[in-house]
Amino acid sequence: GVVSWATGLGYGWIGALNTPGTVRNWLSGTTLLGEAVGLLTTLVGIGDDQTTTEAIKVFRGAGGLLAIVLCLVLLARMERYGFVGSLGLGFVAVVALGPVVHPWYLLWGFVLIAAGIPTLRVRSAVIIASAALSMVLMPKGGTVDVSAIVQAILSAAAVAGSAVLFELLPGRGA
């Protein structure tokens, strides 16, 4: 606020903070649940577009509260995953339960998880999830046709499988 005032650039950025909430992104579980409830209520004749919008708001709010609870639990039990691991898990929880999820948001958390919890099981999970996200989704988070998704999943499985096998080689792994 002080920088906006001092530079004379204005406060338009404050209103823009609501922009992510206007996007309906299928990767966001909370948005997807809200849309599903809205669709079901519309199909049975008790809802409309406004019902869908309200359902999305409710699920997004619940997701935000759940993310806060998860972050507090991770903070209270930080000795289990360490500071960096807990930070990564909290980051992924906030993103996954947030209103809009872009694949690269999750990848940022995966980096922290892999750095903070360097066990073979966690590294393998991070590798598989990263490969799946990078192969199934377009760089801007858009979708692709079904045949391309099948090809991407098969490619991701090959890459992830190779990475896991590499980690299992003698002398590797933690």
PDB file of C-alpha atoms in Angstrom:
ATOM      1  CA  GLY A   1       0.000   0.000   0.000  1.00  0.00           C
ATOM      2  CA  VAL A   2       2.806   2.423   0.903  1.00  0.00           C
ATOM      3  CA  VAL A   3       4.648   1.696  -2.363  1.00  0.00           C
ATOM      4  CA  SER A   4       1.435   2.281  -4.341  1.00  0.00           C
ATOM      5  CA  TRP A   5       0.900   5.599  -2.578  1.00  0.00           C
ATOM      6  CA  ALA A   6       4.553   6.698  -2.802  1.00  0.00           C
ATOM      7  CA  THR A   7       4.907   5.902  -6.498  1.00  0.00           C
ATOM      8  CA  GLY A   8       1.485   7.191  -7.473  1.00  0.00           C
ATOM      9  CA  LEU A   9       0.727   3.953  -9.340  1.00  0.00           C
ATOM     10  CA  GLY A  10      -2.607   3.529  -7.601  1.00  0.00           C
ATOM     11  CA  TYR A  11      -4.407   0.723  -5.852  1.00  0.00           C
ATOM     12  CA  GLY A  12      -5.874  -1.183  -8.798  1.00  0.00           C
ATOM     13  CA  TRP A  13      -3.909  -4.260  -7.789  1.00  0.00           C
ATOM     14  CA  ILE A  14      -6.087  -4.665  -4.677  1.00  0.00           C
ATOM     15  CA  GLY A  15      -9.183  -5.395  -6.772  1.00  0.00           C
ATOM     16  CA  ALA A  16      -7.128  -7.734  -8.948  1.00  0.00           C
ATOM     17  CA  LEU A  17      -6.499  -9.960  -5.914  1.00  0.00           C
ATOM     18  CA  ASN A  18     -10.004 -11.368  -6.499  1.00  0.00           C
ATOM     19  CA  THR A  19      -9.221 -12.388 -10.097  1.00  0.00           C
ATOM     20  CA  PRO A  20      -8.114 -15.976  -9.337  1.00  0.00           C
ATOM     21  CA  GLY A  21     -11.467 -16.584  -7.656  1.00  0.00           C
ATOM     22  CA  THR A  22     -13.315 -15.894 -10.905  1.00  0.00           C
ATOM     23  CA  VAL A  23     -11.603 -18.768 -12.717  1.00  0.00           C
ATOM     24  CA  ARG A  24     -13.244 -22.209 -12.728  1.00  0.00           C
ATOM     25  CA  ASN A  25     -10.308 -24.560 -13.007  1.00  0.00           C
ATOM     26  CA  TRP A  26     -10.925 -28.337 -13.111  1.00  0.00           C
ATOM     27  CA  LEU A  27      -7.679 -29.064 -11.261  1.00  0.00           C
ATOM     28  CA  SER A  28      -9.039 -27.414  -8.132  1.00  0.00           C
ATOM     29  CA  GLY A  29     -10.854 -30.074  -6.127  1.00  0.00           C
ATOM     30  CA  THR A  30     -12.896 -27.485  -4.260  1.00  0.00           C
ATOM     31  CA  THR A  31     -14.072 -25.849  -7.476  1.00  0.00           C
ATOM     32  CA  LEU A  32     -14.782 -29.230  -9.043  1.00  0.00           C
ATOM     33  CA  LEU A  33     -16.881 -30.299  -6.043  1.00  0.00           C
ATOM     34  CA  GLY A  34     -18.816 -27.016  -6.152  1.00  0.00           C
ATOM     35  CA  GLU A  35     -19.477 -27.454  -9.861  1.00  0.00           C
ATOM     36  CA  ALA A  36     -20.597 -31.056  -9.297  1.00  0.00           C
ATOM     37  CA  VAL A  37     -23.075 -30.012  -6.594  1.00  0.00           C
ATOM     38  CA  GLY A  38     -24.301 -27.185  -8.809  1.00  0.00           C
ATOM     39  CA  LEU A  39     -24.750 -29.568 -11.739  1.00  0.00           C
ATOM     40  CA  LEU A  40     -26.622 -32.091  -9.602  1.00  0.00           C
ATOM     41  CA  THR A  41     -28.958 -29.440  -8.202  1.00  0.00           C
ATOM     42  CA  THR A  42     -29.599 -28.135 -11.709  1.00  0.00           C
ATOM     43  CA  LEU A  43     -30.290 -31.646 -13.026  1.00  0.00           C
ATOM     44  CA  VAL A  44     -32.875 -32.336 -10.325  1.00  0.00           C
ATOM     45  CA  GLY A  45     -34.477 -28.946 -10.917  1.00  0.00           C
ATOM     46  CA  ILE A  46     -33.651 -27.188  -7.649  1.00  0.00           C
ATOM     47  CA  GLY A  47     -30.648 -25.175  -8.790  1.00  0.00           C
ATOM     48  CA  ASP A  48     -29.307 -22.823 -11.437  1.00  0.00           C
ATOM     49  CA  ASP A  49     -26.083 -20.964 -12.272  1.00  0.00           C
ATOM     50  CA  GLN A  50     -26.356 -18.968  -9.045  1.00  0.00           C
ATOM     51  CA  THR A  51     -26.617 -22.207  -7.049  1.00  0.00           C
ATOM     52  CA  THR A  52     -23.457 -23.468  -8.726  1.00  0.00           C
ATOM     53  CA  THR A  53     -21.642 -20.229  -7.919  1.00  0.00           C
ATOM     54  CA  GLU A  54     -22.728 -20.437  -4.276  1.00  0.00           C
ATOM     55  CA  ALA A  55     -21.747 -24.118  -4.026  1.00  0.00           C
ATOM     56  CA  ILE A  56     -18.301 -23.276  -5.395  1.00  0.00           C
ATOM     57  CA  LYS A  57     -17.952 -20.505  -2.791  1.00  0.00           C
ATOM     58  CA  VAL A  58     -18.899 -22.917   0.009  1.00  0.00           C
ATOM     59  CA  PHE A  59     -16.458 -25.618  -1.105  1.00  0.00           C
ATOM     60  CA  ARG A  60     -13.678 -23.100  -1.670  1.00  0.00           C
ATOM     61  CA  GLY A  61     -14.240 -21.681   1.812  1.00  0.00           C
ATOM     62  CA  ALA A  62     -14.222 -25.175   3.326  1.00  0.00           C
ATOM     63  CA  GLY A  63     -11.037 -25.963   1.378  1.00  0.00           C
ATOM     64  CA  GLY A  64      -9.382 -22.842   2.732  1.00  0.00           C
ATOM     65  CA  LEU A  65     -10.319 -23.751   6.297  1.00  0.00           C
ATOM     66  CA  LEU A  66      -9.082 -27.316   5.800  1.00  0.00           C
ATOM     67  CA  ALA A  67      -5.793 -25.981   4.385  1.00  0.00           C
ATOM     68  CA  ILE A  68      -5.358 -23.800   7.488  1.00  0.00           C
ATOM     69  CA  VAL A  69      -6.001 -26.787   9.763  1.00  0.00           C
ATOM     70  CA  LEU A  70      -3.536 -28.951   7.818  1.00  0.00           C
ATOM     71  CA  CYS A  71      -0.864 -26.244   7.980  1.00  0.00           C
ATOM     72  CA  LEU A  72      -1.378 -25.890  11.746  1.00  0.00           C
ATOM     73  CA  VAL A  73      -1.102 -29.668  12.190  1.00  0.00           C
ATOM     74  CA  LEU A  74       2.087 -29.690  10.101  1.00  0.00           C
ATOM     75  CA  LEU A  75       3.443 -26.818  12.196  1.00  0.00           C
ATOM     76  CA  ALA A  76       2.628 -28.651  15.432  1.00  0.00           C
ATOM     77  CA  ARG A  77       4.227 -31.882  14.163  1.00  0.00           C
ATOM     78  CA  MET A  78       7.153 -30.312  12.330  1.00  0.00           C
ATOM     79  CA  GLU A  79       9.631 -32.738  13.910  1.00  0.00           C
ATOM     80  CA  ARG A  80       8.105 -35.540  11.823  1.00  0.00           C
ATOM     81  CA  TYR A  81       8.779 -34.022   8.382  1.00  0.00           C
ATOM     82  CA  GLY A  82      11.251 -31.275   9.232  1.00  0.00           C
ATOM     83  CA  PHE A  83      10.878 -27.587   8.464  1.00  0.00           C
ATOM     84  CA  VAL A  84      11.326 -27.791   4.672  1.00  0.00           C
ATOM     85  CA  GLY A  85       9.246 -30.960   4.304  1.00  0.00           C
ATOM     86  CA  SER A  86       6.412 -29.471   6.372  1.00  0.00           C
ATOM     87  CA  LEU A  87       6.626 -26.266   4.367  1.00  0.00           C
ATOM     88  CA  GLY A  88       6.327 -28.242   1.117  1.00  0.00           C
ATOM     89  CA  LEU A  89       3.404 -30.328   2.392  1.00  0.00           C
ATOM     90  CA  GLY A  90       1.661 -27.180   3.620  1.00  0.00           C
ATOM     91  CA  PHE A  91       2.281 -25.470   0.300  1.00  0.00           C
ATOM     92  CA  VAL A  92       0.753 -28.389  -1.607  1.00  0.00           C
ATOM     93  CA  ALA A  93      -2.220 -28.477   0.790  1.00  0.00           C
ATOM     94  CA  VAL A  94      -2.891 -24.755   0.318  1.00  0.00           C
ATOM     95  CA  VAL A  95      -2.605 -25.053  -3.462  1.00  0.00           C
ATOM     96  CA  ALA A  96      -4.617 -28.287  -3.780  1.00  0.00           C
ATOM     97  CA  LEU A  97      -7.423 -26.941  -1.596  1.00  0.00           C
ATOM     98  CA  GLY A  98      -7.322 -23.473  -3.139  1.00  0.00           C
ATOM     99  CA  PRO A  99      -9.724 -21.901  -5.631  1.00  0.00           C
ATOM    100  CA  VAL A 100      -7.455 -22.283  -8.659  1.00  0.00           C
ATOM    101  CA  VAL A 101      -4.734 -24.865  -9.247  1.00  0.00           C
ATOM    102  CA  HIS A 102      -2.173 -24.549 -11.994  1.00  0.00           C
ATOM    103  CA  PRO A 103       0.188 -27.503 -12.403  1.00  0.00           C
ATOM    104  CA  TRP A 104       3.313 -25.485 -11.721  1.00  0.00           C
ATOM    105  CA  TYR A 105       1.932 -24.380  -8.337  1.00  0.00           C
ATOM    106  CA  LEU A 106       2.026 -28.025  -7.227  1.00  0.00           C
ATOM    107  CA  LEU A 107       5.483 -28.546  -8.713  1.00  0.00           C
ATOM    108  CA  TRP A 108       6.869 -25.766  -6.517  1.00  0.00           C
ATOM    109  CA  GLY A 109       5.629 -27.620  -3.446  1.00  0.00           C
ATOM    110  CA  PHE A 110       6.995 -30.909  -4.774  1.00  0.00           C
ATOM    111  CA  VAL A 111      10.479 -29.396  -4.884  1.00  0.00           C
ATOM    112  CA  LEU A 112      10.263 -28.514  -1.189  1.00  0.00           C
ATOM    113  CA  ILE A 113       8.881 -31.940  -0.303  1.00  0.00           C
ATOM    114  CA  ALA A 114      11.634 -33.737  -2.216  1.00  0.00           C
ATOM    115  CA  ALA A 115      14.294 -31.551  -0.564  1.00  0.00           C
ATOM    116  CA  GLY A 116      12.825 -31.815   2.918  1.00  0.00           C
ATOM    117  CA  ILE A 117      11.774 -35.471   3.032  1.00  0.00           C
ATOM    118  CA  PRO A 118      14.484 -37.281   1.057  1.00  0.00           C
ATOM    119  CA  THR A 119      13.276 -40.867   1.500  1.00  0.00           C
ATOM    120  CA  LEU A 120      12.965 -43.247  -1.427  1.00  0.00           C
ATOM    121  CA  ARG A 121       9.194 -43.516  -1.058  1.00  0.00           C
ATOM    122  CA  VAL A 122       8.679 -39.749  -1.002  1.00  0.00           C
ATOM    123  CA  ARG A 123      11.099 -39.129  -3.873  1.00  0.00           C
ATOM    124  CA  SER A 124       9.331 -41.787  -5.953  1.00  0.00           C
ATOM    125  CA  ALA A 125       5.929 -40.239  -5.215  1.00  0.00           C
ATOM    126  CA  VAL A 126       7.201 -36.771  -6.134  1.00  0.00           C
ATOM    127  CA  ILE A 127       8.764 -38.096  -9.357  1.00  0.00           C
ATOM    128  CA  ILE A 128       5.558 -39.865 -10.368  1.00  0.00           C
ATOM    129  CA  ALA A 129       3.337 -36.886  -9.532  1.00  0.00           C
ATOM    130  CA  SER A 130       5.678 -34.462 -11.322  1.00  0.00           C
ATOM    131  CA  ALA A 131       5.852 -36.678 -14.401  1.00  0.00           C
ATOM    132  CA  ALA A 132       2.073 -37.074 -14.476  1.00  0.00           C
ATOM    133  CA  LEU A 133       1.467 -33.331 -14.170  1.00  0.00           C
ATOM    134  CA  SER A 134       4.059 -32.426 -16.769  1.00  0.00           C
ATOM    135  CA  MET A 135       2.858 -35.024 -19.279  1.00  0.00           C
ATOM    136  CA  VAL A 136      -0.920 -34.816 -18.915  1.00  0.00           C
ATOM    137  CA  LEU A 137      -1.325 -31.035 -18.781  1.00  0.00           C
ATOM    138  CA  MET A 138      -0.448 -28.383 -21.272  1.00  0.00           C
ATOM    139  CA  PRO A 139       2.049 -25.754 -20.049  1.00  0.00           C
ATOM    140  CA  LYS A 140      -0.715 -23.220 -19.398  1.00  0.00           C
ATOM    141  CA  GLY A 141      -2.844 -25.755 -17.510  1.00  0.00           C
ATOM    142  CA  GLY A 142      -5.285 -26.368 -20.363  1.00  0.00           C
ATOM    143  CA  THR A 143      -6.580 -29.745 -21.386  1.00  0.00           C
ATOM    144  CA  VAL A 144      -5.747 -31.855 -24.404  1.00  0.00           C
ATOM    145  CA  ASP A 145      -7.757 -34.452 -26.304  1.00  0.00           C
ATOM    146  CA  VAL A 146      -8.199 -37.966 -24.884  1.00  0.00           C
ATOM    147  CA  SER A 147      -5.711 -39.732 -27.185  1.00  0.00           C
ATOM    148  CA  ALA A 148      -3.003 -37.243 -26.243  1.00  0.00           C
ATOM    149  CA  ILE A 149      -3.786 -37.818 -22.558  1.00  0.00           C
ATOM    150  CA  VAL A 150      -3.451 -41.601 -22.974  1.00  0.00           C
ATOM    151  CA  GLN A 151      -0.121 -41.127 -24.759  1.00  0.00           C
ATOM    152  CA  ALA A 152       1.024 -38.727 -22.054  1.00  0.00           C
ATOM    153  CA  ILE A 153       0.073 -41.128 -19.263  1.00  0.00           C
ATOM    154  CA  LEU A 154       1.968 -43.959 -20.949  1.00  0.00           C
ATOM    155  CA  SER A 155       4.987 -41.688 -21.440  1.00  0.00           C
ATOM    156  CA  ALA A 156       4.776 -40.485 -17.848  1.00  0.00           C
ATOM    157  CA  ALA A 157       4.591 -44.067 -16.610  1.00  0.00           C
ATOM    158  CA  ALA A 158       7.708 -44.926 -18.623  1.00  0.00           C
ATOM    159  CA  VAL A 159       9.593 -41.890 -17.295  1.00  0.00           C
ATOM    160  CA  ALA A 160       8.447 -42.410 -13.706  1.00  0.00           C
ATOM    161  CA  GLY A 161       9.165 -46.131 -13.874  1.00  0.00           C
ATOM    162  CA  SER A 162      12.648 -45.461 -15.179  1.00  0.00           C
ATOM    163  CA  ALA A 163      13.264 -42.919 -12.424  1.00  0.00           C
ATOM    164  CA  VAL A 164      12.066 -45.332  -9.738  1.00  0.00           C
ATOM    165  CA  LEU A 165      14.255 -48.119 -11.145  1.00  0.00           C
ATOM    166  CA  PHE A 166      17.195 -45.724 -11.166  1.00  0.00           C
ATOM    167  CA  GLU A 167      16.541 -44.931  -7.487  1.00  0.00           C
ATOM    168  CA  LEU A 168      16.457 -48.661  -6.684  1.00  0.00           C
ATOM    169  CA  LEU A 169      19.880 -49.314  -8.178  1.00  0.00           C
ATOM    170  CA  PRO A 170      22.450 -50.540  -5.646  1.00  0.00           C
ATOM    171  CA  GLY A 171      24.234 -47.654  -3.993  1.00  0.00           C
ATOM    172  CA  ARG A 172      21.278 -45.280  -4.557  1.00  0.00           C
ATOM    173  CA  GLY A 173      18.400 -44.358  -2.276  1.00  0.00           C
ATOM    174  CA  ALA A 174      18.323 -43.257   1.317  1.00  0.00           C
TER     175      ALA A 174
END
